[in-house]
Coordinates of C-alpha atoms and ligand atoms in Angstrom, one line a residue:
M1 CA -114.6 23.4 52.6
H2 CA -111.3 24.1 53.4
L3 CA -108.7 24.9 49.6
L4 CA -105.4 23.9 50.0
V5 CA -102.8 26.0 49.0
H6 CA -99.7 25.0 46.8
F7 CA -98.0 28.1 47.6
S8 CA -94.8 28.8 46.1
V9 CA -91.7 30.9 48.4
K10 CA -89.8 32.3 45.8
A11 CA -92.8 33.4 43.3
Q12 CA -93.8 35.6 45.6
E13 CA -90.0 37.0 46.0
V14 CA -89.1 37.7 42.6
I15 CA -93.2 39.4 42.3
S16 CA -91.7 41.7 45.5
L17 CA -88.1 41.7 44.2
T18 CA -90.1 44.0 41.3
E19 CA -92.1 45.7 43.1
Q20 CA -91.7 49.6 45.5
L21 CA -94.1 50.2 48.1
C22 CA -95.1 53.7 46.8
I23 CA -96.5 56.4 49.5
R24 CA -98.2 60.1 49.0
G25 CA -97.2 61.7 52.1
G26 CA -99.4 64.0 54.2
R27 CA -102.8 62.2 55.1
R28 CA -103.2 62.2 58.1
L29 CA -104.4 58.6 59.1
K30 CA -108.6 58.0 59.8
G31 CA -110.4 55.3 60.7
T32 CA -110.1 51.8 62.8
V33 CA -107.3 48.9 61.8
S34 CA -108.2 45.6 62.4
I35 CA -104.4 43.9 63.9
S36 CA -103.1 40.5 62.5
G37 CA -101.9 37.4 64.9
A38 CA -98.2 37.7 65.8
K39 CA -95.2 37.1 63.9
N40 CA -93.1 35.8 66.1
S41 CA -96.6 33.6 67.1
A42 CA -97.1 31.8 64.4
V43 CA -93.2 31.4 63.8
A44 CA -92.9 28.8 66.6
L45 CA -96.5 27.3 66.9
I46 CA -96.1 26.4 64.0
P47 CA -93.0 23.9 65.0
A48 CA -94.9 23.8 67.9
A49 CA -97.9 21.7 66.1
I50 CA -95.1 18.8 65.2
L51 CA -94.0 17.9 68.4
G52 CA -98.3 16.4 68.6
N53 CA -99.4 12.6 68.0
Q54 CA -102.6 14.1 66.6
T55 CA -104.4 17.6 63.8
I56 CA -103.3 20.9 65.1
T57 CA -105.7 24.1 64.3
I58 CA -104.3 27.3 64.6
D59 CA -106.7 30.5 64.4
N60 CA -105.7 33.7 63.7
L61 CA -102.7 33.5 61.4
P62 CA -100.6 36.2 59.8
E63 CA -100.5 36.0 56.1
I64 CA -97.1 36.8 55.6
R65 CA -93.9 35.6 54.0
D66 CA -92.7 34.1 57.4
V67 CA -95.6 31.7 57.6
H68 CA -96.0 31.0 53.7
I69 CA -92.6 29.7 54.0
Y70 CA -93.0 27.7 57.4
K71 CA -95.4 25.7 55.9
Q72 CA -93.5 25.0 53.1
I73 CA -90.9 23.5 55.1
L74 CA -94.0 21.8 56.8
K75 CA -94.6 20.4 53.6
Q76 CA -91.4 19.3 52.4
L77 CA -90.9 17.5 55.9
S78 CA -94.2 15.8 55.0
A79 CA -96.1 16.8 57.2
K80 CA -100.2 17.3 56.1
V81 CA -100.9 21.0 56.4
I82 CA -104.4 22.7 55.1
Y83 CA -104.6 26.3 54.7
N84 CA -107.7 28.8 54.3
K85 CA -107.6 32.2 55.0
S86 CA -106.3 32.7 58.9
Q87 CA -106.8 28.8 60.0
L88 CA -103.9 26.5 59.6
I89 CA -105.0 23.4 59.8
I90 CA -101.5 20.4 60.6
D91 CA -101.5 16.6 60.6
P92 CA -98.0 15.9 61.7
R93 CA -98.3 12.2 62.0
E94 CA -96.4 11.5 58.3
M95 CA -94.0 13.7 59.2
V96 CA -90.2 12.7 58.8
C97 CA -86.9 13.4 60.0
K98 CA -84.9 14.9 57.2
T99 CA -82.5 17.7 56.5
V100 CA -84.4 20.9 54.8
Q101 CA -83.6 22.3 52.0
D102 CA -81.4 25.2 52.2
G103 CA -83.4 27.6 50.6
L104 CA -86.7 28.3 52.7
V105 CA -84.3 27.5 56.3
T106 CA -82.0 30.9 55.4
E107 CA -85.5 32.2 54.5
L108 CA -86.1 33.1 57.7
R109 CA -84.8 33.3 61.2
A110 CA -87.5 31.1 63.0
S111 CA -86.1 28.0 61.0
Y112 CA -83.9 27.6 64.3
Y113 CA -87.2 25.6 66.2
L114 CA -86.8 23.4 63.9
M115 CA -84.3 22.5 66.0
G116 CA -85.7 22.2 69.0
A117 CA -88.9 21.0 67.8
M118 CA -88.1 18.0 65.4
L119 CA -85.4 17.1 68.9
G120 CA -88.7 16.7 71.4
R121 CA -90.0 15.0 68.3
F122 CA -87.2 12.7 66.4
G123 CA -84.6 12.7 69.1
E124 CA -82.8 14.1 66.1
S125 CA -82.3 16.8 63.9
C126 CA -80.6 18.4 60.9
V127 CA -81.2 22.7 60.5
G128 CA -79.0 24.8 58.2
L129 CA -78.1 28.2 60.4
P130 CA -80.9 30.3 60.0
G131 CA -81.3 33.1 57.9
G132 CA -83.8 36.7 58.9
C133 CA -82.8 40.4 59.1
N134 CA -79.8 41.3 59.6
L135 CA -79.5 43.2 62.1
G136 CA -75.5 42.6 63.2
P137 CA -74.6 39.3 64.9
R138 CA -77.2 36.9 66.0
P139 CA -76.0 34.2 68.2
I140 CA -77.5 31.0 68.9
D141 CA -75.3 29.5 71.3
Q142 CA -77.5 29.6 73.8
H143 CA -79.9 27.2 71.5
I144 CA -77.4 25.0 71.6
K145 CA -76.4 25.0 75.6
G146 CA -79.7 24.6 76.4
F147 CA -79.8 21.2 74.3
Q148 CA -76.4 20.3 75.4
A149 CA -77.8 20.3 78.7
L150 CA -80.7 18.1 78.0
G151 CA -78.6 15.5 77.0
A152 CA -78.2 16.4 73.0
T153 CA -75.0 16.2 70.9
I154 CA -73.8 19.1 68.4
E155 CA -71.3 19.0 65.4
Q156 CA -72.5 21.8 62.9
R157 CA -70.5 20.8 59.0
K158 CA -71.3 23.0 55.9
G159 CA -73.8 25.0 57.5
T160 CA -76.1 22.5 59.2
I161 CA -76.1 21.5 62.6
Y162 CA -77.4 17.9 63.9
L163 CA -78.4 17.4 67.3
R164 CA -78.7 14.0 68.2
G165 CA -80.5 13.6 71.5
K166 CA -83.4 10.4 71.8
D167 CA -82.9 10.2 75.4
L168 CA -83.7 14.1 76.3
R169 CA -83.6 14.4 80.4
G170 CA -84.4 17.8 82.2
A171 CA -81.9 19.5 83.6
K172 CA -81.5 23.5 85.1
I173 CA -79.9 26.0 82.1
Y174 CA -79.5 29.6 83.4
L175 CA -79.8 31.4 80.2
D176 CA -77.1 34.3 79.9
V177 CA -78.8 36.6 77.8
V178 CA -82.6 36.7 77.7
S179 CA -82.8 35.5 74.7
V180 CA -86.7 35.0 73.0
G181 CA -85.6 32.0 70.4
A182 CA -83.5 30.5 73.1
T183 CA -86.2 30.2 75.8
I184 CA -89.0 29.1 73.0
N185 CA -86.6 26.2 71.1
I186 CA -85.6 25.0 75.1
M187 CA -89.4 24.5 75.6
L188 CA -89.7 22.8 72.6
A189 CA -86.8 19.7 72.8
A190 CA -88.0 20.0 76.8
V191 CA -91.9 19.4 76.9
K192 CA -90.8 16.0 75.9
A193 CA -88.3 15.3 77.3
K194 CA -87.9 12.8 80.7
G195 CA -88.5 14.7 84.3
Q196 CA -88.0 18.4 84.6
T197 CA -86.4 20.9 82.9
I198 CA -86.3 25.1 84.9
I199 CA -85.2 27.8 82.7
E200 CA -84.0 30.1 83.6
N201 CA -83.0 34.0 82.9
A202 CA -86.2 33.1 80.7
A203 CA -87.4 36.2 78.6
K204 CA -91.0 37.4 79.7
E205 CA -92.5 38.4 76.2
P206 CA -96.0 37.4 75.2
E207 CA -95.3 35.0 72.8
I208 CA -93.6 32.8 74.5
V209 CA -96.6 32.7 76.9
D210 CA -98.8 31.9 73.6
V211 CA -96.0 29.0 73.0
A212 CA -96.6 27.9 76.1
T213 CA -100.6 27.7 76.2
I214 CA -100.4 26.0 73.0
L215 CA -98.2 23.0 74.1
T216 CA -100.4 22.7 77.7
S217 CA -103.5 22.5 75.9
M218 CA -101.5 19.7 73.4
G219 CA -101.0 18.0 76.8
A220 CA -97.7 19.4 78.3
D221 CA -96.5 20.5 81.8
I222 CA -94.9 23.8 82.0
K223 CA -95.4 26.3 84.9
G224 CA -93.9 30.6 85.2
A225 CA -94.2 31.2 81.4
G226 CA -94.3 35.0 81.1
T227 CA -92.0 35.3 84.0
D228 CA -88.4 34.6 84.4
I229 CA -88.4 31.1 85.8
I230 CA -90.5 27.9 83.8
K231 CA -90.9 24.9 84.4
I232 CA -91.2 21.8 82.5
T233 CA -92.5 18.7 83.6
G234 CA -91.5 16.5 80.1
V235 CA -94.9 13.8 79.4
E236 CA -95.1 10.8 77.4
E237 CA -97.1 11.9 74.7
L238 CA -98.2 15.3 73.0
G239 CA -102.5 15.2 71.8
G240 CA -103.8 17.8 68.9
C241 CA -105.8 21.2 69.9
R242 CA -107.2 23.7 68.6
H243 CA -105.3 27.7 69.0
S244 CA -105.9 31.3 68.6
I245 CA -102.5 33.4 68.0
I246 CA -102.0 36.4 70.4
P247 CA -102.3 39.5 68.4
D248 CA -99.2 40.7 67.0
R249 CA -98.1 43.8 69.1
I250 CA -95.5 45.2 66.7
E251 CA -97.4 45.8 64.0
A252 CA -100.1 46.9 66.7
G253 CA -97.2 49.8 67.7
T254 CA -96.6 50.5 64.4
Y255 CA -100.3 51.3 63.1
M256 CA -100.2 53.5 66.4
I257 CA -97.1 55.1 65.9
A258 CA -98.2 55.6 61.9
A259 CA -101.6 57.2 63.6
A260 CA -99.2 59.4 65.9
A261 CA -97.0 60.7 63.0
T262 CA -99.6 61.4 60.6
K263 CA -101.6 63.3 63.3
G264 CA -104.3 61.3 62.7
E265 CA -107.3 59.9 64.9
V266 CA -106.5 55.9 64.4
I267 CA -108.6 52.8 66.0
I268 CA -106.5 50.6 66.4
D269 CA -108.4 46.9 67.1
S270 CA -108.2 43.4 67.8
V271 CA -105.3 44.0 70.1
I272 CA -104.5 43.2 74.0
P273 CA -103.6 47.4 75.3
K274 CA -101.7 45.7 78.2
H275 CA -99.3 44.4 75.7
L276 CA -98.5 48.1 74.6
E277 CA -97.5 49.3 77.6
P278 CA -94.1 49.6 76.6
I279 CA -95.1 51.5 73.5
T280 CA -98.4 53.5 75.0
A281 CA -95.9 54.7 78.2
K282 CA -93.3 56.5 75.0
L283 CA -96.3 57.5 72.5
R284 CA -98.0 59.1 75.9
E285 CA -94.4 60.9 77.2
I286 CA -94.2 62.3 73.5
G287 CA -97.4 64.1 73.5
V288 CA -100.2 61.6 71.8
E289 CA -103.2 61.2 73.8
I290 CA -104.1 56.9 73.8
E291 CA -107.3 56.1 75.7
E292 CA -107.4 51.9 76.1
A293 CA -110.3 50.2 76.0
D294 CA -111.0 46.0 76.0
E295 CA -109.3 44.9 72.4
Q296 CA -108.2 48.3 71.5
I297 CA -106.4 51.4 71.7
L298 CA -107.2 55.1 70.1
I299 CA -104.5 57.2 69.3
K300 CA -105.0 60.5 68.6
G301 CA -102.3 62.7 67.1
N302 CA -101.3 66.6 68.0
E303 CA -99.7 69.2 66.2
V304 CA -97.1 69.3 68.4
Y305 CA -94.6 66.3 70.2
K306 CA -91.5 66.0 72.3
S307 CA -88.3 64.9 72.2
A308 CA -88.0 61.3 74.2
D309 CA -85.0 59.0 75.0
I310 CA -85.5 55.4 74.4
K311 CA -83.8 52.5 75.4
T312 CA -85.0 49.2 74.0
L313 CA -85.1 46.3 76.7
P314 CA -86.2 42.6 76.6
Y315 CA -90.0 42.5 77.4
P316 CA -91.7 44.5 78.9
G317 CA -89.0 47.1 77.9
F318 CA -89.5 49.4 74.7
P319 CA -89.0 46.4 72.0
T320 CA -86.5 46.7 69.6
D321 CA -88.8 46.1 67.1
L322 CA -90.5 49.6 67.0
Q323 CA -86.8 51.0 67.9
Q324 CA -86.5 51.8 63.5
P325 CA -90.2 53.2 63.5
I326 CA -90.4 55.4 66.4
T327 CA -87.2 57.4 64.5
S328 CA -89.5 57.7 61.7
L329 CA -92.0 59.7 64.9
L330 CA -89.0 61.0 66.8
T331 CA -88.0 63.3 63.2
Q332 CA -91.5 64.7 64.0
A333 CA -90.7 66.3 67.6
N334 CA -89.4 69.4 68.9
G335 CA -85.8 69.1 69.9
C336 CA -82.9 66.0 70.5
S337 CA -84.2 62.5 71.0
I338 CA -82.0 60.1 71.5
V339 CA -82.8 56.0 70.4
T340 CA -80.0 53.1 71.9
D341 CA -80.7 49.9 71.2
N342 CA -79.9 47.4 73.7
I343 CA -80.6 43.8 71.9
Y344 CA -79.2 44.8 68.4
S345 CA -75.7 46.7 68.7
S346 CA -76.1 47.8 64.2
R347 CA -80.1 47.7 63.8
F348 CA -79.5 50.9 62.0
K349 CA -79.6 50.9 58.3
H350 CA -82.5 52.7 58.3
I351 CA -81.0 55.9 59.3
D352 CA -78.9 56.9 55.9
E353 CA -82.2 56.3 54.4
L354 CA -84.0 58.6 56.4
K355 CA -81.4 60.8 55.9
R356 CA -82.0 61.0 52.4
M357 CA -85.4 62.1 53.3
G358 CA -84.2 64.9 54.9
A359 CA -83.7 63.3 58.5
C360 CA -81.2 65.0 60.3
I361 CA -79.8 61.8 62.3
K362 CA -76.9 60.5 63.2
V363 CA -75.5 57.3 64.9
E364 CA -73.1 56.5 67.5
G365 CA -72.2 53.4 68.5
R366 CA -75.4 51.8 70.0
S367 CA -77.3 55.0 69.9
A368 CA -79.3 57.4 67.2
V369 CA -79.5 61.0 68.1
I370 CA -81.8 63.1 65.9
E371 CA -82.7 67.0 66.0
G372 CA -85.8 66.8 65.3
K373 CA -88.6 68.0 63.4
V374 CA -87.6 68.6 60.1
Q375 CA -89.9 67.7 57.1
L376 CA -89.3 64.4 54.9
Q377 CA -89.3 65.0 51.7
G378 CA -90.5 61.5 49.4
T379 CA -87.7 59.9 47.5
N380 CA -86.4 56.4 46.8
V381 CA -85.2 54.6 49.2
S382 CA -84.6 51.0 50.0
A383 CA -85.9 48.9 52.5
S384 CA -82.6 46.8 54.2
D385 CA -85.1 45.0 56.5
L386 CA -88.8 44.5 57.8
R387 CA -88.8 47.3 60.6
A388 CA -86.5 49.2 58.6
G389 CA -89.4 48.7 56.1
A390 CA -91.7 49.8 58.4
A391 CA -89.5 52.9 59.5
L392 CA -89.5 54.4 55.8
V393 CA -93.3 53.7 54.8
I394 CA -93.7 55.3 58.5
A395 CA -91.9 58.9 57.1
G396 CA -92.9 58.4 53.7
L397 CA -96.6 58.7 55.0
C398 CA -95.5 62.0 56.6
A399 CA -93.2 63.5 53.9
D400 CA -93.8 65.8 51.4
G401 CA -94.6 64.2 47.9
V402 CA -93.6 60.4 47.2
T403 CA -91.5 58.3 48.8
S404 CA -90.5 54.9 46.5
I405 CA -89.3 51.6 49.0
S406 CA -87.9 48.7 47.4
G407 CA -86.9 45.9 49.4
V408 CA -90.8 45.0 49.5
Q409 CA -90.4 41.6 50.6
Y410 CA -88.9 42.0 53.6
I411 CA -91.9 44.5 54.7
D412 CA -94.2 40.9 52.9
R413 CA -92.4 39.3 55.7
G414 CA -93.6 40.5 58.9
Y415 CA -96.6 42.8 57.9
E416 CA -100.3 41.5 56.5
N417 CA -101.4 43.4 53.4
I418 CA -100.1 46.6 54.4
E419 CA -100.6 49.1 51.3
Q420 CA -104.6 47.8 52.0
K421 CA -104.6 48.5 55.9
L422 CA -103.1 51.9 55.6
T423 CA -105.3 52.1 52.9
Q424 CA -108.6 51.9 54.9
L425 CA -106.6 54.5 57.1
G426 CA -107.0 57.1 53.6
A427 CA -103.4 56.8 53.1
E428 CA -101.9 57.3 49.4
V429 CA -100.1 54.5 48.7
W430 CA -99.4 51.6 46.0
R431 CA -97.4 49.0 44.8
E432 CA -95.1 49.0 41.4
Q433 CA -93.5 47.3 39.7
I434 CA -89.3 48.7 38.8
Ligands
EPU501 N1 -78.4 36.3 71.5 C1 -77.3 35.9 72.3 N2 -77.6 34.2 72.2 C2 -78.6 33.4 71.2 C3 -80.0 34.2 71.9 C4 -79.7 35.6 71.3 O1 -76.2 36.4 72.4 O2 -78.1 31.8 71.9 C5 -78.7 37.8 71.8 C6 -78.7 38.3 70.7 O3 -77.6 38.6 69.4 C7 -79.5 39.5 70.2 C8 -80.4 39.6 72.0 O4 -79.5 37.8 72.8 O5 -78.8 40.5 71.1 C9 -81.5 38.6 72.4 O6 -82.5 38.0 70.8 P1 -83.2 37.2 70.9 O7 -82.6 35.5 70.8 O8 -84.1 37.1 72.0 O9 -84.3 37.1 69.6 P2 -84.6 36.0 68.1 O10 -84.9 35.3 69.2 O11 -83.7 35.7 67.5 C10 -87.0 37.5 68.1 C11 -87.3 38.0 67.1 C12 -87.0 39.0 66.7 C13 -86.8 40.3 68.2 C14 -85.7 39.1 69.1 C15 -85.6 40.5 70.6 C16 -88.9 36.0 66.3 C17 -88.6 35.2 65.2 N3 -87.8 36.9 66.1 O12 -85.0 37.6 67.7 O13 -87.7 39.6 65.7 O14 -86.2 41.6 67.6 O15 -86.9 38.0 69.8 O16 -87.0 40.7 70.9 O17 -89.0 36.1 67.2 C18 -88.6 41.2 64.1 O18 -89.4 40.4 64.0 O19 -88.2 42.2 63.7 C19 -87.8 40.7 64.6 C20 -86.3 40.8 64.7

């Protein structure tokens, strides 16, 4: 039997705002952790589902705040949404085109996918400017450029973007920057446009392939997803399908780094090792032992780690989303490491918090210069965004004493059951009212 969940995002947020995540450090992580479905796929697959004229079933859905917000958005647009644990059934047939309540749209970055998906479904969309983690400037000019190339007109009034394009036509679109969001958004708008769309300099992230896979199962004609040229031939109609979300490579990478930082021995289960290669390679360079199997990765931590230089790049480069977590590990390596973020110029809000724990780090432009090895000390710290939260969790796991992390609502945005998963690995983690 399916359970219809009337989940209140606001209610959960209020709870998260009054909570802190506490960690007593010093325990080596040991055991197996099972990785959830990918957040950044889920928040694109849900809007993709509205393009169909039949029911879509999405399996392996992570139970995280961004997904709950998206479910609420769809309900506001009158879609039928049935949610049962990790499965979401979306019946988009009775959906209406209207403005989504600002509070929900500004809650998450990926609300921008409503622009492409509603444009494809209704020939128009009116969506507030997206929110999400504050990582410095996050323009959406490439999304807009794509919609315009397909023939849509744009108007921005009072923080809302109105797109109109009843008769979208395929076009050649060259992205000036490699953008995950723009690549997916243009795909969403183009699958039902007349003729062929070619996206050049497209992003190649596994999440893009996942979105192309669901759209193809719904009847779309997409070639080249996962390469930098994607060709989409528009079709009249899309139907329903059942789709299972790929594993979350960023959640997996976070646990790989946590296992290494605590000198633990952890099996990371239900993963696609190929998606983790950029992380595996760096961890091996630092001195972590890694064995790969079909859907598992074994991480064996060591007593001594070497410093490393890391530069974030679009996939298959080292992901910006693990730049903050790996900084915490590098505080435990001997010597000087440099972590440069080429994607977000100011994704460094975790550094001041790590310094409060005793880390020796300087931010110079786009780089963090980390002097190891330092014994971190537990204290009160604050997560300013999702991956900053992950970095502080890892720091807390190897610190002396108790680390209390506020800003839990950011961590809940992207990590399913983080304290249960860590507890299962032997960490001492709990939530407390502030
Ligand atoms: N950019 C532009 N113009 C655009 C779009 C992007 O200049 O129109 C720039 C951005 O400012 C950034 C770079 O291009 O410097 C890459 O941005 P991208 O569009 O790829 O990022 P995004 O789609 O907004 C997604 C993930 C992020 C992840 C980035 C990079 C989702 C919902 N978010 O964001 O995930 O950091 O790709 O891989 O998929 C996270 O999970 O913590 C997270 C922030």
